[in-house]
């Protein structure tokens, strides 16, 4: 009896420790992000002078052949043997960076995904995911006129929540503007830690941290300047750079083309359906958990403070998110938070539509939602 | 007889004038582009200080509900009635711009399209179009490892040839960084001058001049740091911001979704095939034109200075480009250059793979390639 009480106490202490660590980490990420914004500004002039040098050399338009020649001359290649044009004959390249792109986001995405954790790895896996692109003041809502005639929209955005952006800012400070802290190769979740070139992945940690997501258009308001979408995988507060209508005839390989393929590690189950291959988890609610969520949702103000019009929509959204294993490889390896109430494992936490949801995974395939809190 | 001679002289003079005007325009565009690069740099510090103010206010992460509240408070909305969360209940927005994105291109695109004129309005319309993305020195070729396992790649790029970028630069000078010279509504080629919101079009003249094009991967060289693609619609010298593998399961609306649609003005012939609706022109070569092109191509060095391995590939590419009417609405309206040799109309010019190609359109549907020159 005494031993059992002791065990409970230790488990509770562990839970407190892990909570504390999580908030430390959140603080660090916030600080790094602020640091980045700060460094970027104080050092901008220096790095931009450098860019100006590049610009005057590189921005002058010239026919393709001249460009290739120029690049070769700049790289110190012998001018005796003129450079070949075809890619298969390129022997050595040494292109320096061209003038940088500097742009202000056109809008902000308000999402039912509050944090990176819980956001699906790709869009369209969670049809009930919702969000609103709200245009910034300097972009007229008229720019959205006609968009409702399309079913889907591309959202091009900044991966603003990357924690390595602060390290990148150090390069601005030292004038090495074109240096990137993005690794050339990244670990792919599906390959148990194997690495692939970053341009062969959709990793957010890219040389230029730009994301691409396809959303289904739910509503467009030209007067108020917003677009409501579903299915996109952006997190709350994401700066949006551009919106483009989805055009099947140029955004999908021609239907006559038999040769659309992806590597086996993207579709490890060798299915040719093109659907997400991770086998889904069976999601159930612990006794009382669903009612508790409903109470909290209504207490907060119901649909007035939610992207969902009724509580059953929110239930469905949560189930869709959790039916994929959203834990990172890192989370799966580490011991998760022990919950005294759980029979044998413990729980993880995710925040969806502003509500913290704790869940447990049994035997690797059955997921139980155990508690929620605002 | 005397009158006929006079007519020929006047036609020749007109042709000279139009040639001269074209080179004036090229000079202006070049000057505006240089001006933009210059202004951008001298004024960067001022505009970035402004961005820093934004950053410290906007970049702090917070849950979605807080963000919405904050945006409302910032806009001066009454705090008595708390702002609703759902998009359909948004009454007034006044979001200011967030911190800008500053990034250096990761590569340059060398294309068989030498100028904007002649470049198809969308990718994949010209399968024989070819190009090479060459990574800049600061990006390791290793970032391309594994990309060859995919059939298609997204290319995200800058619309660097926009002639309105110079006007945009003036805003940097005056510190109005987030101001855009892009019009909220643009004329759509298919609608005879009718206008649509820029976000409902794929116009290059966008608030953030970023383009998106799907290419078929032909070759990847990790050691030399390049990717050769076909089907993309980028022009020569375009700065490339990112490459992402095409993933059918998230880049195409789910196959179960019946509700993929585009407006009638995108598909005016009401066909449901999703292919480009502009009716193709019949392309033929004037006597001797094909031979002359071959002579010039071999004189220049043949495949060594071409993206095409043999002359028949180049012929096919030129025919594919010209089989769509590539003239702008402006070009179609104005009188084109009178050619004394043409039976009743005249010719237009396009530069493809570095070769100038002159062509004639008869009765609106039959296109004849009349001459080529390096």
XYZ file of C-alpha atoms in Angstrom:
748
model
C 0.000 0.000 0.000
C 2.794 2.468 0.973
C 4.752 1.603 -2.152
C 1.754 2.264 -4.379
C 1.253 5.734 -2.850
C 4.956 6.518 -3.371
C 4.664 5.471 -7.040
C 1.709 7.772 -7.575
C 3.632 10.670 -6.026
C 6.652 10.108 -8.268
C 4.490 9.906 -11.346
C 2.870 13.197 -10.423
C 6.258 14.815 -9.883
C 7.433 13.591 -13.270
C 4.376 15.017 -14.915
C 5.090 18.394 -13.292
C 8.695 18.300 -14.470
C 7.720 17.569 -18.054
C 5.162 20.344 -17.981
C 7.821 22.735 -16.753
C 10.250 21.630 -19.462
C 7.612 22.193 -22.129
C 7.085 25.757 -20.999
C 10.858 26.358 -20.899
C 11.044 25.194 -24.492
C 8.157 27.433 -25.494
C 10.005 30.351 -23.922
C 13.222 29.550 -25.771
C 11.435 29.310 -29.110
C 9.743 32.641 -28.488
C 13.057 34.241 -27.580
C 14.804 32.866 -30.655
C 12.074 34.199 -32.849
C 12.314 37.657 -31.336
C 16.088 37.529 -31.661
C 15.775 36.753 -35.316
C 13.466 39.699 -35.945
C 15.806 41.967 -34.059
C 19.038 40.793 -35.728
C 17.496 40.927 -39.138
C 16.784 44.606 -38.768
C 20.010 45.874 -37.234
C 22.102 44.110 -39.835
C 19.984 44.646 -42.891
C 21.960 47.502 -44.403
C 25.222 45.618 -44.439
C 23.787 42.540 -46.071
C 21.807 44.554 -48.544
C 24.888 46.483 -49.697
C 26.309 43.115 -50.535
C 23.106 42.230 -52.365
C 23.391 45.439 -54.359
C 26.752 44.299 -55.660
C 25.171 41.063 -56.752
C 22.211 42.852 -58.256
C 24.194 45.116 -60.521
C 26.072 42.125 -61.827
C 23.217 39.679 -62.182
C 19.979 41.508 -62.817
C 20.720 42.781 -66.307
C 18.583 40.730 -68.639
C 20.344 38.912 -71.432
C 19.524 36.019 -73.706
C 20.040 32.557 -72.322
C 23.246 31.808 -74.158
C 24.860 34.967 -72.853
C 23.811 34.101 -69.315
C 25.435 30.726 -69.474
C 28.605 32.184 -70.925
C 28.670 34.873 -68.266
C 28.248 32.346 -65.513
C 31.152 30.387 -66.845
C 33.380 33.379 -67.229
C 32.529 34.422 -63.677
C 33.426 30.989 -62.416
C 36.859 31.249 -63.950
C 36.265 28.510 -66.491
C 38.543 28.545 -69.469
C 37.200 30.678 -72.287
C 39.007 28.552 -74.842
C 36.437 25.787 -74.706
C 33.098 27.548 -74.860
C 30.533 26.267 -72.339
C 27.946 23.810 -73.637
C 24.263 24.714 -73.358
C 22.684 21.363 -72.558
C 22.383 20.378 -68.910
C 23.885 16.958 -69.525
C 27.070 18.661 -70.639
C 27.442 21.069 -67.737
C 30.808 20.383 -66.164
C 31.175 22.997 -63.472
C 28.973 25.729 -62.090
C 29.744 28.548 -59.793
C 26.757 30.844 -59.796
C 26.623 33.475 -57.099
C 23.351 34.532 -55.561
C 21.127 37.032 -57.354
C 19.385 39.986 -55.708
C 17.284 38.999 -52.706
C 13.510 38.944 -52.567
C 12.145 41.281 -49.907
C 8.410 41.150 -49.448
C 5.724 41.845 -46.911
C 3.139 39.130 -46.306
C -0.277 39.896 -47.801
C -2.201 38.305 -44.967
C -2.272 36.180 -41.815
C -3.709 32.693 -41.433
C -5.907 32.024 -38.416
C -6.049 28.283 -37.966
C -7.634 25.556 -35.908
C -4.059 24.271 -35.496
C -2.636 26.318 -32.655
C 0.888 24.881 -32.659
C 3.197 22.914 -34.914
C 2.479 19.843 -32.794
C -0.732 18.286 -34.070
C -0.599 19.920 -37.481
C -0.759 17.186 -40.110
C 2.428 16.596 -42.081
C 0.633 17.398 -45.327
C -2.519 19.244 -46.338
C -5.786 17.506 -47.273
C -5.273 14.708 -44.724
C -7.674 16.452 -42.345
C -10.630 17.731 -44.376
C -12.231 19.258 -41.259
C -9.175 21.437 -40.647
C -10.246 25.032 -41.082
C -8.662 28.414 -41.261
C -9.132 31.971 -42.432
C -6.699 33.999 -44.536
C -7.228 37.600 -43.473
C -5.667 40.160 -45.806
C -3.526 42.866 -44.280
C -4.626 46.468 -44.479
C -2.407 47.299 -47.447
C -4.029 44.665 -49.706
C -7.486 45.456 -51.036
C -10.207 42.859 -50.568
C -11.006 43.399 -54.249
C -7.969 41.229 -54.994
C -10.179 38.272 -53.956
C -12.945 39.016 -56.473
C -13.671 35.950 -58.585
C -11.840 33.514 -56.315
C -15.106 31.941 -55.179
C -15.565 30.644 -58.729
C -12.733 28.188 -57.999
C -13.022 25.175 -55.714
C -9.431 25.146 -54.447
C -6.699 27.674 -53.723
C -2.923 27.451 -53.321
C -1.648 29.161 -50.205
C 2.022 30.175 -50.329
C 3.297 31.058 -46.882
C 6.291 31.529 -44.576
C 7.345 28.792 -42.164
C 7.478 31.437 -39.457
C 7.497 28.953 -36.564
C 10.831 27.378 -37.570
C 13.068 27.512 -34.533
C 16.223 27.672 -36.643
C 15.325 31.070 -38.040
C 17.219 32.762 -35.206
C 20.428 30.999 -36.222
C 19.837 32.119 -39.774
C 19.625 35.708 -38.580
C 23.225 35.505 -37.370
C 24.234 35.314 -41.007
C 22.505 38.594 -41.703
C 24.529 40.157 -38.911
C 27.809 39.043 -40.438
C 26.770 40.039 -43.929
C 26.631 36.502 -45.258
C 23.105 37.040 -46.486
C 22.949 34.126 -48.842
C 24.176 31.641 -46.259
C 21.582 29.236 -45.049
C 21.384 27.247 -41.855
C 19.067 24.750 -43.496
C 20.767 21.394 -43.742
C 21.228 20.035 -47.275
C 19.860 16.685 -46.096
C 17.066 16.101 -43.593
C 15.757 13.069 -41.744
C 12.515 11.769 -43.259
C 9.851 10.602 -40.753
C 8.922 7.605 -42.873
C 12.423 6.200 -43.194
C 13.292 5.766 -39.503
C 15.892 8.496 -39.484
C 17.313 8.034 -42.973
C 18.155 11.282 -44.724
C 17.187 12.770 -48.068
C 18.047 16.028 -49.830
C 15.827 18.820 -48.508
C 14.494 19.554 -52.021
C 13.259 15.945 -52.196
C 11.149 16.556 -49.058
C 8.437 18.936 -47.907
C 10.339 19.689 -44.687
C 9.713 23.192 -43.291
C 13.450 23.586 -42.716
C 14.425 24.736 -46.197
C 16.985 27.216 -47.571
C 14.081 29.583 -48.293
C 11.392 28.806 -45.691
C 8.404 29.004 -48.038
C 5.476 26.565 -47.748
C 2.829 25.457 -50.250
C -0.585 24.147 -49.235
C -3.777 23.387 -51.168
C -7.001 24.478 -49.474
C -10.652 23.974 -50.317
C -12.444 27.312 -50.549
C -15.386 27.590 -48.117
C -16.104 31.304 -48.230
C -14.707 34.491 -49.755
C -15.543 37.956 -48.478
C -14.357 40.744 -50.757
C -15.631 43.553 -48.510
C -14.001 42.264 -45.344
C -10.959 40.845 -47.124
C -10.838 37.222 -46.072
C -10.968 33.667 -47.434
C -12.106 30.729 -45.325
C -10.579 27.395 -46.337
C -10.530 23.797 -45.191
C -7.908 21.091 -45.548
C -4.838 23.337 -45.318
C -2.029 22.509 -42.905
C -0.983 25.997 -41.795
C -0.640 26.855 -38.138
C -2.193 29.811 -36.408
C -0.567 33.163 -37.132
C 1.246 32.038 -40.302
C 2.152 34.950 -42.609
C 0.639 34.371 -46.066
C 2.633 35.512 -49.115
C 0.289 34.670 -51.964
C -2.983 33.032 -52.999
C -3.401 31.435 -56.421
C -6.416 29.612 -57.853
C -5.945 25.876 -58.405
C -5.939 25.171 -62.153
C -6.254 21.427 -62.830
C -4.860 21.714 -66.343
C -1.508 23.087 -65.235
C -1.246 22.066 -61.567
C -1.745 18.357 -62.217
C 0.394 16.327 -64.616
C -1.562 15.693 -67.847
C -3.928 12.753 -67.447
C -2.370 11.126 -70.482
C 0.924 10.963 -68.589
C 1.322 7.501 -67.102
C 4.596 8.496 -65.588
C 3.554 10.212 -62.356
C 5.538 8.550 -59.599
C 6.841 9.088 -56.079
C 9.471 7.055 -54.241
C 8.612 4.012 -52.175
C 9.361 5.823 -48.917
C 6.507 8.226 -49.567
C 4.121 5.313 -50.123
C 5.696 2.477 -48.100
C 2.624 0.284 -48.345
C 3.104 0.204 -52.126
C -0.497 1.236 -52.618
C -1.076 3.144 -55.833
C -4.057 5.088 -54.535
C -1.977 8.138 -53.816
C -3.442 8.460 -50.315
C -1.519 9.009 -47.097
C 0.000 5.670 -46.225
C 0.301 5.925 -42.436
C -2.210 3.450 -41.100
C -4.900 5.251 -39.147
C -5.482 4.866 -35.412
C -8.882 3.980 -33.967
C -9.976 7.066 -32.008
C -12.327 6.791 -29.037
C -13.283 9.136 -26.198
C -12.785 8.222 -22.550
C -16.006 8.293 -20.506
C -17.005 11.903 -19.910
C -14.302 13.416 -22.134
C -16.661 14.388 -24.945
C -19.147 16.023 -22.537
C -16.340 17.888 -20.792
C -15.147 19.259 -24.153
C -18.672 20.362 -25.018
C -19.029 22.158 -21.691
C -15.733 23.976 -22.190
C -16.557 24.916 -25.763
C -19.908 26.428 -24.806
C -18.393 28.150 -21.762
C -15.881 29.836 -24.076
C -18.688 31.184 -26.232
C -19.481 28.313 -28.589
C -19.270 28.979 -32.296
C -18.578 32.672 -31.689
C -15.009 31.778 -30.688
C -14.544 28.725 -32.844
C -13.967 27.917 -36.484
C -16.721 25.304 -36.073
C -20.409 26.028 -36.164
C -21.436 23.270 -33.787
C -19.798 20.931 -31.320
C -20.188 17.834 -33.510
C -18.047 19.470 -36.203
C -15.350 20.073 -33.615
C -15.553 16.442 -32.438
C -15.087 15.246 -36.010
C -12.133 17.581 -36.574
C -10.361 16.342 -33.428
C -10.948 12.724 -34.417
C -9.567 13.349 -37.915
C -6.407 14.965 -36.557
C -5.752 12.233 -33.991
C -6.516 9.346 -36.357
C -3.006 9.894 -37.776
C -0.105 9.423 -35.431
C 0.898 13.059 -34.982
C 3.789 12.344 -32.583
C 7.217 13.264 -33.909
C 9.870 10.556 -34.143
C 11.478 12.304 -31.147
C 8.276 12.128 -29.104
C 7.803 8.469 -29.918
C 11.276 7.649 -28.657
C 11.178 9.591 -25.395
C 9.127 8.512 -22.410
C 5.883 10.367 -22.525
C 4.112 11.904 -19.585
C 2.934 9.258 -17.148
C -0.652 9.616 -16.161
C -1.681 7.885 -12.929
C -5.111 7.300 -14.410
C -3.930 5.458 -17.509
C -3.821 1.712 -17.354
C -0.347 1.146 -18.757
C 1.071 4.043 -20.742
C 0.267 7.744 -20.288
C -0.771 10.731 -22.344
C 0.290 13.277 -24.901
C -1.137 16.721 -25.446
C -2.193 18.678 -28.520
C -3.952 22.054 -28.827
C -6.732 22.233 -31.420
C -9.081 25.193 -31.986
C -7.575 26.661 -28.820
C -8.449 23.661 -26.639
C -5.813 21.429 -25.027
C -6.569 17.771 -25.690
C -4.813 14.938 -23.864
C -4.753 11.491 -25.334
C -3.370 8.043 -24.734
C -2.261 5.413 -27.255
C -2.840 1.735 -26.415
C -0.927 -1.042 -28.113
C 0.165 1.347 -30.867
C -3.164 1.474 -32.682
C -5.978 2.504 -30.329
C -6.107 6.156 -29.335
C -8.234 7.363 -26.421
C -8.989 11.032 -25.779
C -8.744 11.267 -22.015
C -9.170 14.937 -21.101
C -9.557 18.445 -22.450
C -9.032 21.911 -21.068
C -9.098 25.459 -22.364
C 4.275 51.311 -110.583
C 5.510 54.456 -108.807
C 2.828 54.109 -106.154
C 3.731 50.458 -105.477
C 7.387 51.387 -104.940
C 6.329 54.149 -102.559
C 4.198 51.672 -100.619
C 7.090 49.258 -100.243
C 9.305 52.070 -98.940
C 6.760 53.160 -96.370
C 6.295 49.589 -95.169
C 10.032 49.218 -94.754
C 10.231 52.473 -92.830
C 7.434 51.325 -90.552
C 9.241 48.086 -89.872
C 12.399 50.011 -88.933
C 10.412 52.266 -86.614
C 8.837 49.327 -84.811
C 12.190 47.646 -84.440
C 13.586 50.844 -82.954
C 10.667 51.140 -80.559
C 11.160 47.568 -79.422
C 14.780 48.235 -78.539
C 13.803 51.438 -76.705
C 11.367 49.445 -74.649
C 13.985 46.815 -73.876
C 16.277 49.588 -72.688
C 13.604 51.098 -70.455
C 12.797 47.752 -68.888
C 16.482 47.128 -68.223
C 16.844 50.582 -66.675
C 13.789 50.141 -64.457
C 15.080 46.824 -63.228
C 18.462 48.305 -62.344
C 16.731 51.221 -60.656
C 14.721 48.852 -58.547
C 17.788 46.960 -57.380
C 19.494 50.221 -56.542
C 16.571 51.807 -54.681
C 15.896 48.643 -52.758
C 19.335 48.726 -51.230
C 19.713 52.395 -50.346
C 16.341 52.464 -48.641
C 16.409 49.117 -46.951
C 17.377 50.263 -43.495
C 14.513 52.684 -43.178
C 11.893 50.213 -44.255
C 13.368 47.481 -42.120
C 13.280 49.655 -39.002
C 9.601 49.922 -39.671
C 9.423 46.167 -40.060
C 11.163 45.754 -36.712
C 8.340 47.658 -35.057
C 5.867 45.314 -36.675
C 7.928 42.282 -35.767
C 8.061 42.996 -32.063
C 4.305 43.398 -32.043
C 3.318 40.559 -34.336
C 5.878 37.797 -34.162
C 5.189 36.667 -30.602
C 3.359 33.390 -30.902
C 0.032 33.099 -29.199
C -2.960 30.816 -29.466
C -5.454 31.560 -32.175
C -8.088 33.110 -29.973
C -5.607 35.551 -28.506
C -4.446 36.529 -32.000
C -7.919 37.339 -33.125
C -8.582 39.359 -30.004
C -5.300 41.201 -30.420
C -6.077 42.030 -34.029
C -9.393 43.445 -32.982
C -7.964 45.468 -30.156
C -5.322 46.828 -32.509
C -7.983 47.843 -34.968
C -9.748 49.856 -32.333
C -12.814 47.670 -32.230
C -14.880 47.939 -29.109
C -13.713 45.550 -26.419
C -17.210 45.373 -24.976
C -18.440 43.001 -27.630
C -15.707 40.409 -27.858
C -14.763 39.522 -31.422
C -16.246 36.344 -32.833
C -13.921 33.562 -34.001
C -15.750 32.218 -37.042
C -14.979 33.795 -40.384
C -18.629 34.301 -41.215
C -18.916 36.552 -38.176
C -15.915 38.767 -38.848
C -17.171 42.308 -39.039
C -14.075 44.436 -39.430
C -10.401 43.711 -39.835
C -7.450 45.972 -39.678
C -4.368 43.784 -39.591
C -1.061 45.477 -40.181
C 1.728 43.737 -42.039
C 3.944 41.271 -40.211
C 7.737 41.125 -40.466
C 8.955 40.862 -44.058
C 10.473 37.825 -45.675
C 14.024 38.451 -46.891
C 15.580 35.615 -48.799
C 18.229 34.892 -51.379
C 17.256 32.735 -54.350
C 18.648 29.196 -54.192
C 19.232 28.952 -57.935
C 18.745 30.336 -61.428
C 16.592 28.893 -64.199
C 18.104 28.640 -67.669
C 15.254 28.277 -70.105
C 14.452 27.734 -73.751
C 12.121 30.734 -73.313
C 14.378 33.735 -73.712
C 11.784 36.445 -73.087
C 8.341 36.851 -71.590
C 6.916 37.013 -75.104
C 6.411 33.456 -76.307
C 6.358 31.911 -72.857
C 3.110 29.965 -72.494
C 0.584 31.435 -70.079
C 0.691 28.294 -67.950
C 3.088 25.397 -67.467
C 2.575 21.942 -69.037
C 1.035 23.393 -72.209
C 4.351 22.943 -73.990
C 5.798 19.560 -72.977
C 8.937 20.142 -75.090
C 9.759 23.296 -73.115
C 13.003 22.651 -71.265
C 15.100 24.312 -68.661
C 17.744 23.774 -66.019
C 17.627 24.905 -62.395
C 21.238 25.520 -61.427
C 21.789 25.888 -57.690
C 23.797 28.848 -56.478
C 27.135 28.314 -54.815
C 25.766 28.624 -51.274
C 23.333 25.705 -51.683
C 24.833 22.224 -51.678
C 23.958 19.881 -54.521
C 23.250 17.289 -51.817
C 19.946 19.093 -51.247
C 18.802 17.439 -54.501
C 19.516 13.891 -53.358
C 16.437 11.697 -53.763
C 14.588 14.135 -56.035
C 15.054 11.853 -59.037
C 12.745 9.354 -57.307
C 9.874 11.771 -58.055
C 8.410 12.365 -61.507
C 7.456 16.026 -61.013
C 8.746 19.004 -59.085
C 7.219 22.323 -57.998
C 9.369 25.310 -58.841
C 8.698 28.414 -56.737
C 10.301 31.468 -58.279
C 10.415 35.261 -58.515
C 8.686 37.088 -61.364
C 11.899 39.042 -61.857
C 10.997 40.304 -65.342
C 7.982 42.308 -64.122
C 8.437 45.827 -65.389
C 6.468 47.307 -62.495
C 9.060 46.225 -59.937
C 10.863 49.551 -60.339
C 7.737 51.429 -59.258
C 7.496 49.114 -56.259
C 11.007 50.076 -55.276
C 9.928 53.685 -54.856
C 7.876 52.523 -51.905
C 10.978 51.133 -50.251
C 12.598 54.526 -50.625
C 9.773 56.254 -48.833
C 9.591 53.607 -46.135
C 6.182 52.340 -47.177
C 7.533 48.829 -47.361
C 4.229 47.065 -47.314
C 2.747 49.144 -50.095
C 2.267 47.321 -53.325
C 1.976 48.634 -56.857
C 0.174 45.492 -57.951
C -3.374 46.308 -58.933
C -6.114 44.595 -56.906
C -7.860 43.634 -60.144
C -6.235 42.624 -63.418
C -7.472 42.124 -66.951
C -7.866 38.469 -67.839
C -6.771 37.473 -71.376
C -9.712 35.133 -71.836
C -12.389 37.676 -70.966
C -11.629 40.333 -73.599
C -10.421 42.855 -71.074
C -12.751 42.060 -68.183
C -11.101 42.246 -64.783
C -10.803 39.807 -61.898
C -9.160 39.999 -58.468
C -5.438 39.289 -58.793
C -5.717 36.356 -56.331
C -8.278 34.761 -58.681
C -5.684 34.813 -61.482
C -2.181 33.532 -62.109
C -1.033 36.958 -63.307
C 2.671 37.668 -62.668
C 1.740 41.139 -61.385
C 0.913 40.170 -57.793
C 1.405 41.889 -54.418
C 4.210 39.402 -53.738
C 5.688 38.508 -57.144
C 6.109 34.772 -56.522
C 5.370 32.186 -59.219
C 4.514 28.489 -59.041
C 5.186 26.039 -61.865
C 5.064 22.265 -62.129
C 7.916 20.662 -64.072
C 8.608 17.115 -65.191
C 11.993 15.969 -63.917
C 14.338 14.917 -66.725
C 17.660 14.752 -64.903
C 19.136 15.505 -61.480
C 22.848 15.985 -60.879
C 23.771 16.081 -57.195
C 27.495 16.643 -57.823
C 27.046 19.554 -60.202
C 23.957 20.895 -58.444
C 21.320 21.086 -61.145
C 17.902 19.741 -62.139
C 16.753 19.564 -65.753
C 12.991 19.818 -66.236
C 10.459 20.009 -69.014
C 7.039 21.623 -69.203
C 7.776 24.575 -66.908
C 6.931 28.109 -68.021
C 9.833 30.042 -66.507
C 11.855 32.453 -68.608
C 15.600 32.502 -68.876
C 17.440 33.881 -65.856
C 14.526 33.518 -63.410
C 15.660 33.389 -59.744
C 14.418 30.164 -58.121
C 13.341 30.286 -54.462
C 12.447 26.677 -53.757
C 11.983 23.197 -55.196
C 9.448 20.762 -53.723
C 8.584 17.250 -54.862
C 5.075 16.826 -56.312
C 3.007 14.676 -53.928
C -0.238 13.545 -55.591
C -1.945 12.822 -52.273
C -1.710 16.392 -51.013
C -1.190 18.457 -54.187
C -4.327 17.192 -55.923
C -7.811 17.384 -54.424
C -8.831 13.916 -53.144
C -10.151 11.759 -55.971
C -13.354 11.210 -54.023
C -14.033 14.936 -54.237
C -16.467 15.589 -57.076
C -16.356 19.264 -56.362
C -13.228 20.393 -58.191
C -14.274 23.311 -60.345
C -12.963 26.382 -62.112
C -14.924 29.302 -63.555
C -16.269 29.272 -67.076
C -13.785 31.928 -68.201
C -10.930 29.537 -67.534
C -12.613 26.870 -69.645
C -14.759 28.871 -72.083
C -15.463 25.903 -74.322
C -17.238 24.218 -71.377
C -15.147 21.107 -71.873
C -14.670 19.137 -68.686
C -11.335 17.658 -69.699
C -9.352 20.232 -67.769
C -7.088 20.959 -70.739
C -6.118 24.360 -72.088
C -9.158 25.653 -73.946
C -7.570 28.034 -76.470
C -8.096 26.384 -79.806
C -4.772 25.472 -81.348
C -3.387 26.977 -84.515
C -2.184 24.858 -87.441
C 1.576 25.449 -87.641
C 3.456 25.102 -90.916
C 6.889 26.195 -92.111
C 7.378 28.478 -95.111
C 9.522 26.958 -97.882
C 13.145 26.953 -96.759
C 12.449 28.171 -93.175
C 13.096 24.809 -91.573
C 16.376 24.314 -93.437
C 17.501 27.809 -92.572
C 16.825 27.155 -88.884
C 18.819 23.904 -89.057
C 21.757 25.690 -90.681
C 21.767 28.375 -87.986
C 21.462 25.862 -85.163
C 24.417 23.828 -86.401
C 26.435 26.988 -87.117
C 25.950 28.027 -83.490
C 27.311 24.696 -82.267
C 24.321 22.363 -82.444
C 23.303 20.574 -79.249
C 26.346 21.975 -77.428
C 24.585 25.355 -77.202
C 21.015 24.141 -77.059
C 18.672 22.498 -74.585
C 17.755 20.131 -77.420
C 19.792 17.125 -78.450
C 18.853 17.212 -82.110
C 17.233 19.597 -84.555
C 13.974 17.653 -84.779
C 13.409 18.172 -81.014
C 13.853 21.910 -81.538
C 11.397 21.888 -84.464
C 8.814 20.137 -82.271
C 9.339 22.600 -79.415
C 8.854 25.620 -81.698
C 5.698 24.089 -83.172
C 4.286 23.397 -79.685
C 4.898 26.976 -78.549
C 3.375 28.539 -81.653
C 0.375 26.211 -81.805
C -1.157 28.399 -79.056
C -1.733 32.019 -79.876
C 1.045 33.594 -77.816
C 0.256 37.172 -78.798
C -0.881 39.426 -75.975
C -4.243 41.138 -76.197
C -2.265 44.336 -76.813
C -0.342 42.769 -79.679
C -3.491 41.430 -81.247
C -5.080 44.873 -81.213
C -2.189 46.869 -82.630
C -1.109 46.666 -86.224
C 1.714 44.232 -86.429
C 4.840 44.666 -88.522
C 4.045 44.677 -92.222
C 6.133 42.304 -94.202
C 6.354 43.004 -97.945
C 6.670 39.278 -98.578
C 3.488 38.269 -96.796
C 0.385 37.915 -98.892
C -1.959 39.928 -96.713
C -0.879 40.387 -93.115
C 2.703 40.429 -91.776
C 4.753 38.813 -89.054
C 5.439 38.614 -85.347
C 8.646 37.613 -83.667
C 9.481 35.336 -80.767
C 12.870 34.194 -79.412
C 13.088 30.509 -78.514
C 16.250 28.659 -77.440
C 18.128 31.829 -78.359
C 16.840 31.895 -81.954
C 14.575 34.657 -83.302
C 11.578 33.187 -85.113
C 9.266 35.242 -87.296
C 5.791 34.026 -88.075
C 2.629 35.008 -89.837
C -0.993 34.196 -88.956
C -3.461 33.670 -91.809
C -7.215 33.956 -91.307
C -6.752 33.653 -87.546
C -6.033 29.928 -87.476
C -3.139 29.040 -89.769
C 0.336 29.989 -88.534
C 3.316 29.987 -90.891
C 6.914 30.226 -89.670
C 8.489 32.529 -92.220
C 12.066 33.159 -91.063
C 14.598 32.584 -88.311
C 17.818 34.259 -87.246
C 20.292 33.960 -84.390
